[in-house]
PDB file of C-alpha atoms in Angstrom:
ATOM      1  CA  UNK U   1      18.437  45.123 -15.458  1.00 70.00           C
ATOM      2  CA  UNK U   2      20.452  44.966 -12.908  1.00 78.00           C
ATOM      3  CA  UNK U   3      18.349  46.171 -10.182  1.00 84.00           C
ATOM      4  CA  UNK U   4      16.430  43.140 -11.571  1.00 85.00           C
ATOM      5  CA  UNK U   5      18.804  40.719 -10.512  1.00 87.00           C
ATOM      6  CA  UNK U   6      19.590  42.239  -7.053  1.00 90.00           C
ATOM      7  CA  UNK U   7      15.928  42.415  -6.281  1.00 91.00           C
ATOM      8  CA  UNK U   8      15.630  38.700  -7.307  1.00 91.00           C
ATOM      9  CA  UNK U   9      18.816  37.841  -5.410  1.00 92.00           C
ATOM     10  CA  UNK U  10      17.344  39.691  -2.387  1.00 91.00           C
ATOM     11  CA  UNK U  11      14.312  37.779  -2.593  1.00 92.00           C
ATOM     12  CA  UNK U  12      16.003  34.510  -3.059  1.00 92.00           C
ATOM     13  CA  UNK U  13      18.198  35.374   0.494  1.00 91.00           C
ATOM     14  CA  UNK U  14      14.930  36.480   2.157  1.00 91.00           C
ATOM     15  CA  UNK U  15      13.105  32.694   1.164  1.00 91.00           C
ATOM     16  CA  UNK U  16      16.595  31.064   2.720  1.00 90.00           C
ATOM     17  CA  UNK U  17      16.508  33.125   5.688  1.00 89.00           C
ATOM     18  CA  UNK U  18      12.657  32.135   6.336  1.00 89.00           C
ATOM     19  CA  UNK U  19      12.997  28.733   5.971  1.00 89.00           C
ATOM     20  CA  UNK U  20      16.161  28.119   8.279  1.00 88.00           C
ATOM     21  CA  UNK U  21      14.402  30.011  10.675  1.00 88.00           C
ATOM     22  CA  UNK U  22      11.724  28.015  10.379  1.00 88.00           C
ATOM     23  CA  UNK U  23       8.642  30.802   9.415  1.00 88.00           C
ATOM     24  CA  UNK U  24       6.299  31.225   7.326  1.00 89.00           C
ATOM     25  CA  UNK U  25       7.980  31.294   3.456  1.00 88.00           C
ATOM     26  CA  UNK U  26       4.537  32.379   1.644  1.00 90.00           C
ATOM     27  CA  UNK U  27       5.068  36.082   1.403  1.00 90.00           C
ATOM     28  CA  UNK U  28       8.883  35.632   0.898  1.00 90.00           C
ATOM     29  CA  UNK U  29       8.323  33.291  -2.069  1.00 91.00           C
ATOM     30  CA  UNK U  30       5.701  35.383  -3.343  1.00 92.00           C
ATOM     31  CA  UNK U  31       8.679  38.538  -3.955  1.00 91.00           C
ATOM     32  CA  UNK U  32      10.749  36.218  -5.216  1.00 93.00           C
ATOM     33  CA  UNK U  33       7.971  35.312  -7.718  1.00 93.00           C
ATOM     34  CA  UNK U  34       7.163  38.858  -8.800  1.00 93.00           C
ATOM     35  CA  UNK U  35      10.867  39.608  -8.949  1.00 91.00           C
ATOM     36  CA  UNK U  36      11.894  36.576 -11.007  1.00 90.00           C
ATOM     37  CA  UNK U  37       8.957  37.586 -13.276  1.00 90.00           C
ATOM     38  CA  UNK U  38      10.109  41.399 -13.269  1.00 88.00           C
ATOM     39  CA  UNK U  39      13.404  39.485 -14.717  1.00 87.00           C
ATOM     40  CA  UNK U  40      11.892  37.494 -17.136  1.00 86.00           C
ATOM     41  CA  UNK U  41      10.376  40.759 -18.717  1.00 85.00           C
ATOM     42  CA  UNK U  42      13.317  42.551 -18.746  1.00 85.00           C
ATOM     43  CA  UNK U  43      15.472  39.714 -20.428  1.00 81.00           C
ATOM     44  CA  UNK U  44      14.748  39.272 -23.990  1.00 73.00           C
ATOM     45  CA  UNK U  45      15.628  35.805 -25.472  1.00 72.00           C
ATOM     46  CA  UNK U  46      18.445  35.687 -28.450  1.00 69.00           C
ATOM     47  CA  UNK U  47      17.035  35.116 -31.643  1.00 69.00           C
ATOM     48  CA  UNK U  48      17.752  31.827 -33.549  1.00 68.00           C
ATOM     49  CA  UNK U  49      19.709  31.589 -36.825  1.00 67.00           C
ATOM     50  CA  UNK U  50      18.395  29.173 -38.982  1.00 67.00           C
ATOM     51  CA  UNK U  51      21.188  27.324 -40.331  1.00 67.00           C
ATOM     52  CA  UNK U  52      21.356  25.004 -43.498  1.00 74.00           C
ATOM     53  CA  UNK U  53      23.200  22.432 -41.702  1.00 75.00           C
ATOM     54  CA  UNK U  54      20.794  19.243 -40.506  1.00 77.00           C
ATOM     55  CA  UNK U  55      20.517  19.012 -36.711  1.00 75.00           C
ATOM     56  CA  UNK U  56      23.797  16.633 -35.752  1.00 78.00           C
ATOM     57  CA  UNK U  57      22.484  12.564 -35.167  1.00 80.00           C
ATOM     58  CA  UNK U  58      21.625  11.765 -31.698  1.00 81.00           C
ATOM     59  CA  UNK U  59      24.229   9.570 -29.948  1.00 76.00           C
ATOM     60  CA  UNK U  60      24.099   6.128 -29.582  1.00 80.00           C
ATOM     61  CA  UNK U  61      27.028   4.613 -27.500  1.00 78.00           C
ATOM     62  CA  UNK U  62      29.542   6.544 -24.824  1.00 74.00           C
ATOM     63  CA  UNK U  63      31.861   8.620 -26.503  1.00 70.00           C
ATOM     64  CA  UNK U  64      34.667   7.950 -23.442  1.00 75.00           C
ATOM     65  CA  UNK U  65      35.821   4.378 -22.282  1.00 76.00           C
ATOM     66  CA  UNK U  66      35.299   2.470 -19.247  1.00 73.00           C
ATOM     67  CA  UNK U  67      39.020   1.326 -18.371  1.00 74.00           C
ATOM     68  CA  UNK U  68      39.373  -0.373 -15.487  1.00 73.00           C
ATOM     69  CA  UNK U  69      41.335   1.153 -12.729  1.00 68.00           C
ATOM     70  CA  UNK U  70      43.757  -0.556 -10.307  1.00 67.00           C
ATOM     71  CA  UNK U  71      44.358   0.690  -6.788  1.00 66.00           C
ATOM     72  CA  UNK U  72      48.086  -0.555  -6.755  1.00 67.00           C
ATOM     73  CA  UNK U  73      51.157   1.764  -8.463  1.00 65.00           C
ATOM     74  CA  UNK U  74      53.495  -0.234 -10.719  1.00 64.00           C
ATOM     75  CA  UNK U  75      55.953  -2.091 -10.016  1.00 61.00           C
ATOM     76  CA  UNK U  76      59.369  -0.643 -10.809  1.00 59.00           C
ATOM     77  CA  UNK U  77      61.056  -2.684 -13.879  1.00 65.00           C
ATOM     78  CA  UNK U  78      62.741  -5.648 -12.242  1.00 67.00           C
ATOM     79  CA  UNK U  79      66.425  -5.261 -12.594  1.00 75.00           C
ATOM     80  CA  UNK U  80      68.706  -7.532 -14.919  1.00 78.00           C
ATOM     81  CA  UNK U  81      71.428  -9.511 -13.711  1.00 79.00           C
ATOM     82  CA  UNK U  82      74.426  -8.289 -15.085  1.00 81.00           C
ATOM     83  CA  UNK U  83      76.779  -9.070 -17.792  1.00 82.00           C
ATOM     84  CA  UNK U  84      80.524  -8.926 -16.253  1.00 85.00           C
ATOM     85  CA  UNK U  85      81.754  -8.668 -18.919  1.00 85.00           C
ATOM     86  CA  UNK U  86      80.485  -5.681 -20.388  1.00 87.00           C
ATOM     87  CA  UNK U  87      81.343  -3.669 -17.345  1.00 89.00           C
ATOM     88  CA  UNK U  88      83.352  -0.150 -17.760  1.00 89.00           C
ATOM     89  CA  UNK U  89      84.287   2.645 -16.072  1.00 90.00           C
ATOM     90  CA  UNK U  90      84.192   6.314 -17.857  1.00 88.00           C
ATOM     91  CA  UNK U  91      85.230   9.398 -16.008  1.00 88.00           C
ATOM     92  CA  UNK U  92      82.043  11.615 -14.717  1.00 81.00           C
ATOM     93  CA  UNK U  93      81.483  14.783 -17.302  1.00 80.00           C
ATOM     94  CA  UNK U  94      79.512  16.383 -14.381  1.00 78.00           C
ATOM     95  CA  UNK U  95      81.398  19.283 -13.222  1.00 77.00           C
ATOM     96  CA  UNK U  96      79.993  18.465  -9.877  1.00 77.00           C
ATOM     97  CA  UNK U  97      80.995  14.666  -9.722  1.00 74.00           C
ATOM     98  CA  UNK U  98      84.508  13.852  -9.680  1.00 78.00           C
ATOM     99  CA  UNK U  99      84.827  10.309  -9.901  1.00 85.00           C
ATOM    100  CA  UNK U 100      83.977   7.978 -12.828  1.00 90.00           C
ATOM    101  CA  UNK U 101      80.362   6.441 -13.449  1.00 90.00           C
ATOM    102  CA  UNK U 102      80.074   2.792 -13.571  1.00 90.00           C
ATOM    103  CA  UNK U 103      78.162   1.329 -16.893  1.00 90.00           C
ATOM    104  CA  UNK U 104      77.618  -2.121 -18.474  1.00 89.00           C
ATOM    105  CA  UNK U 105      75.838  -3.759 -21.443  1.00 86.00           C
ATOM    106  CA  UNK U 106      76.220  -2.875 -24.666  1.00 85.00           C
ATOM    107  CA  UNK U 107      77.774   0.494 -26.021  1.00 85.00           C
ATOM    108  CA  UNK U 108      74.475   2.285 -27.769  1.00 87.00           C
ATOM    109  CA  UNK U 109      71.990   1.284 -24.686  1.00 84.00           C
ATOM    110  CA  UNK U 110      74.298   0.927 -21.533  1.00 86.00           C
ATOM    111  CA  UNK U 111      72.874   0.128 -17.886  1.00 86.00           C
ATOM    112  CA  UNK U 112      73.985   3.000 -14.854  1.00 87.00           C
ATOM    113  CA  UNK U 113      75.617   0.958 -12.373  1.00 89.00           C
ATOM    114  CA  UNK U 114      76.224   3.405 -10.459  1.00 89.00           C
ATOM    115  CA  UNK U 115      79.087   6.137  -9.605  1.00 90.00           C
ATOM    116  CA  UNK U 116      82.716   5.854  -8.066  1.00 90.00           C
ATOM    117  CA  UNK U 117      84.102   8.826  -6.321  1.00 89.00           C
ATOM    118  CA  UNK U 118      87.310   9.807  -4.191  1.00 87.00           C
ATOM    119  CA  UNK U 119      87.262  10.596  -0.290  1.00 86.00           C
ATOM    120  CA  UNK U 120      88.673  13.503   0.582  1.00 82.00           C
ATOM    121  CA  UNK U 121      90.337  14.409   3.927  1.00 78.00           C
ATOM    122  CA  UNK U 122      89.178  17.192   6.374  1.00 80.00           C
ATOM    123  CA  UNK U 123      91.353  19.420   4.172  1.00 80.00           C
ATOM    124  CA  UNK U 124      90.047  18.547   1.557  1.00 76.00           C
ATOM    125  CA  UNK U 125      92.681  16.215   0.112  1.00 79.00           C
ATOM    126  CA  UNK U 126      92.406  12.983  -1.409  1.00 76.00           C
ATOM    127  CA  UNK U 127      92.421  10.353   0.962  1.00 77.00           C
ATOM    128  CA  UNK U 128      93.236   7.592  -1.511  1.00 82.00           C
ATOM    129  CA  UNK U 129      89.817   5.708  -0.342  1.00 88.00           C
ATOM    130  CA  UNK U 130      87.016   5.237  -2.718  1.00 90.00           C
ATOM    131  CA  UNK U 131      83.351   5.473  -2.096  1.00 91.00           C
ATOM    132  CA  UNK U 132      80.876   3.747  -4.314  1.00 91.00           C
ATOM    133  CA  UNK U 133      76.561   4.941  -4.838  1.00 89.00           C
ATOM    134  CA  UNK U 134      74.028   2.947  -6.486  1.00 87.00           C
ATOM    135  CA  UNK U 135      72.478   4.670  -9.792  1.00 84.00           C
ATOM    136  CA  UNK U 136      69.612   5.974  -7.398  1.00 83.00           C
ATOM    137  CA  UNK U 137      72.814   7.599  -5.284  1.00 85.00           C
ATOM    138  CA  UNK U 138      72.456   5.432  -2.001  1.00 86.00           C
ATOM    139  CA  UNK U 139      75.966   4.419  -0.780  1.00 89.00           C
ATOM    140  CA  UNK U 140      76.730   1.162  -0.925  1.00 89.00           C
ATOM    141  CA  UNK U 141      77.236  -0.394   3.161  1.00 87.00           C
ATOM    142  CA  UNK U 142      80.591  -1.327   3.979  1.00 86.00           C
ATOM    143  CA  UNK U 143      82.662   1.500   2.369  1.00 77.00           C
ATOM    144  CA  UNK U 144      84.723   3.736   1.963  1.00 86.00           C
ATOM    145  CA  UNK U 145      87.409   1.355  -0.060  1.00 87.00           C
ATOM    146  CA  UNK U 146      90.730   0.915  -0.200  1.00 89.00           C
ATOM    147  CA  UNK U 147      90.976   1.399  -3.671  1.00 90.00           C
ATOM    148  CA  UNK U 148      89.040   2.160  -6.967  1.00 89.00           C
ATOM    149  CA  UNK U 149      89.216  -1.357  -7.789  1.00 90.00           C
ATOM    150  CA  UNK U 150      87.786  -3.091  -4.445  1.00 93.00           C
ATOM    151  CA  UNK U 151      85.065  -0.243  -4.362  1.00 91.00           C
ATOM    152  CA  UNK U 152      83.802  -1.078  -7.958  1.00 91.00           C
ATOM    153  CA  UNK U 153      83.823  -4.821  -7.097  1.00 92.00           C
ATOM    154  CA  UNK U 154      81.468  -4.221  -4.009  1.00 93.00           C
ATOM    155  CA  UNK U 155      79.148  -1.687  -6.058  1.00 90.00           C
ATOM    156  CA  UNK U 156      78.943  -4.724  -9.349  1.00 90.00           C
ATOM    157  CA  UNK U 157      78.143  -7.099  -5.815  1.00 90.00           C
ATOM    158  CA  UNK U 158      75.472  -5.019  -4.417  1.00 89.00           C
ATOM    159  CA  UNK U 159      73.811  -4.729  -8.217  1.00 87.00           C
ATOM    160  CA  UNK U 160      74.177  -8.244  -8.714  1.00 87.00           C
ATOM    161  CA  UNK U 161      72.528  -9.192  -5.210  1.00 87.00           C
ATOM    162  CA  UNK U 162      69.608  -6.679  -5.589  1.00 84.00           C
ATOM    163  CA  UNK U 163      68.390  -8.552  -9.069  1.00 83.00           C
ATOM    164  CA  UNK U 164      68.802 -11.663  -7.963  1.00 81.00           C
ATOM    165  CA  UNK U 165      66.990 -11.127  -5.356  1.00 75.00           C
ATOM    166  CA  UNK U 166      63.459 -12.569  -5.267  1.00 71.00           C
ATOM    167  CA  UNK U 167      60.527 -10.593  -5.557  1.00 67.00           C
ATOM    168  CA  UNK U 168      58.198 -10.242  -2.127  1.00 66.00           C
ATOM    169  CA  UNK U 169      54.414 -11.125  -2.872  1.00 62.00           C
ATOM    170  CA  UNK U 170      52.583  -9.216  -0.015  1.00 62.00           C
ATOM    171  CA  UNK U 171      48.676  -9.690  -0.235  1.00 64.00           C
ATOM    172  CA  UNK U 172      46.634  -6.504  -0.393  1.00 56.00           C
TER     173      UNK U 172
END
């Protein structure tokens, strides 16, 4: 059998072969023929079970759905204004932040403000200036601080002035 298929796959490269060289494919297709036939002999079909189940109903409407697509990504949820009141500090339980994360809104679903840390010196002492990142970790411009307090005030400022801000409607 499979001498079969290697004399039919033979055949099949010798039709390609004579027609991109642009000859005579009559005596090529003609193997091919006589092999594909060869194969035909040599392959027996599978008998059929007959089953008592009744043939399944043809079907009459698309089994997926046509949703439409849109060529734009979402939009990122628009930020909320913030509650000032509701603001809090809590030191970082990352072993790998040491500073204290900024949160606000209510206790079971709290907003990330974003994260407070120390500067350190050259030595790697505490300066006693504060640095301040967003909850995406981009530092917020015009730091380091002074002090804890003056850094939180600028990071609750740049949250507050990004969700106020009004949305840009570019045409696409």
């Amino acid at each position: 059998m499979l001498t079969a298929v290697a004399a039919v796959e033979s055949a099949a490269a010798e039709v390609r072969h004579a027609v991109l060289a642009n000859r005579d494919t009559a005596q090529a297709a003609s193997r091919l023929a006589g092999a594909a036939a060869e194969l035909a002999r040599l392959v027996t079909p599978a008998p059929t079970v007959p089953t008592d189940e009744p043939p399944a109903p043809p079907v009459t409407k698309p089994v997926t759905e046509d949703k439409p697509r849109t060529s734009r990504a979402k939009r990122p949820a628009r930020i909320a204004p913030l509650d000032l009141d509701t603001v809090r500090l809590e030191r970082s339980s990352d072993p790998t932040r040491t500073g204290w994360r900024v949160l606000a809104g209510a206790e079971d679903a709290p907003v990330l403000v974003g994260f407070l840390e120390p500067m350190l010196s050259v030595t790697g002492r505490r300066s006693g200036r504060w640095e301040a990142q967003t909850a995406s970790l981009t530092r917020v411009h015009g730091g380091p601080w002074r002090n804890r307090t003056e850094a939180l005030a600028r990071l609750v400022d740049d949250y507050q002035r990004a969700a106020s801000r009004p949305r840009r409607h570019t045409i696409t």
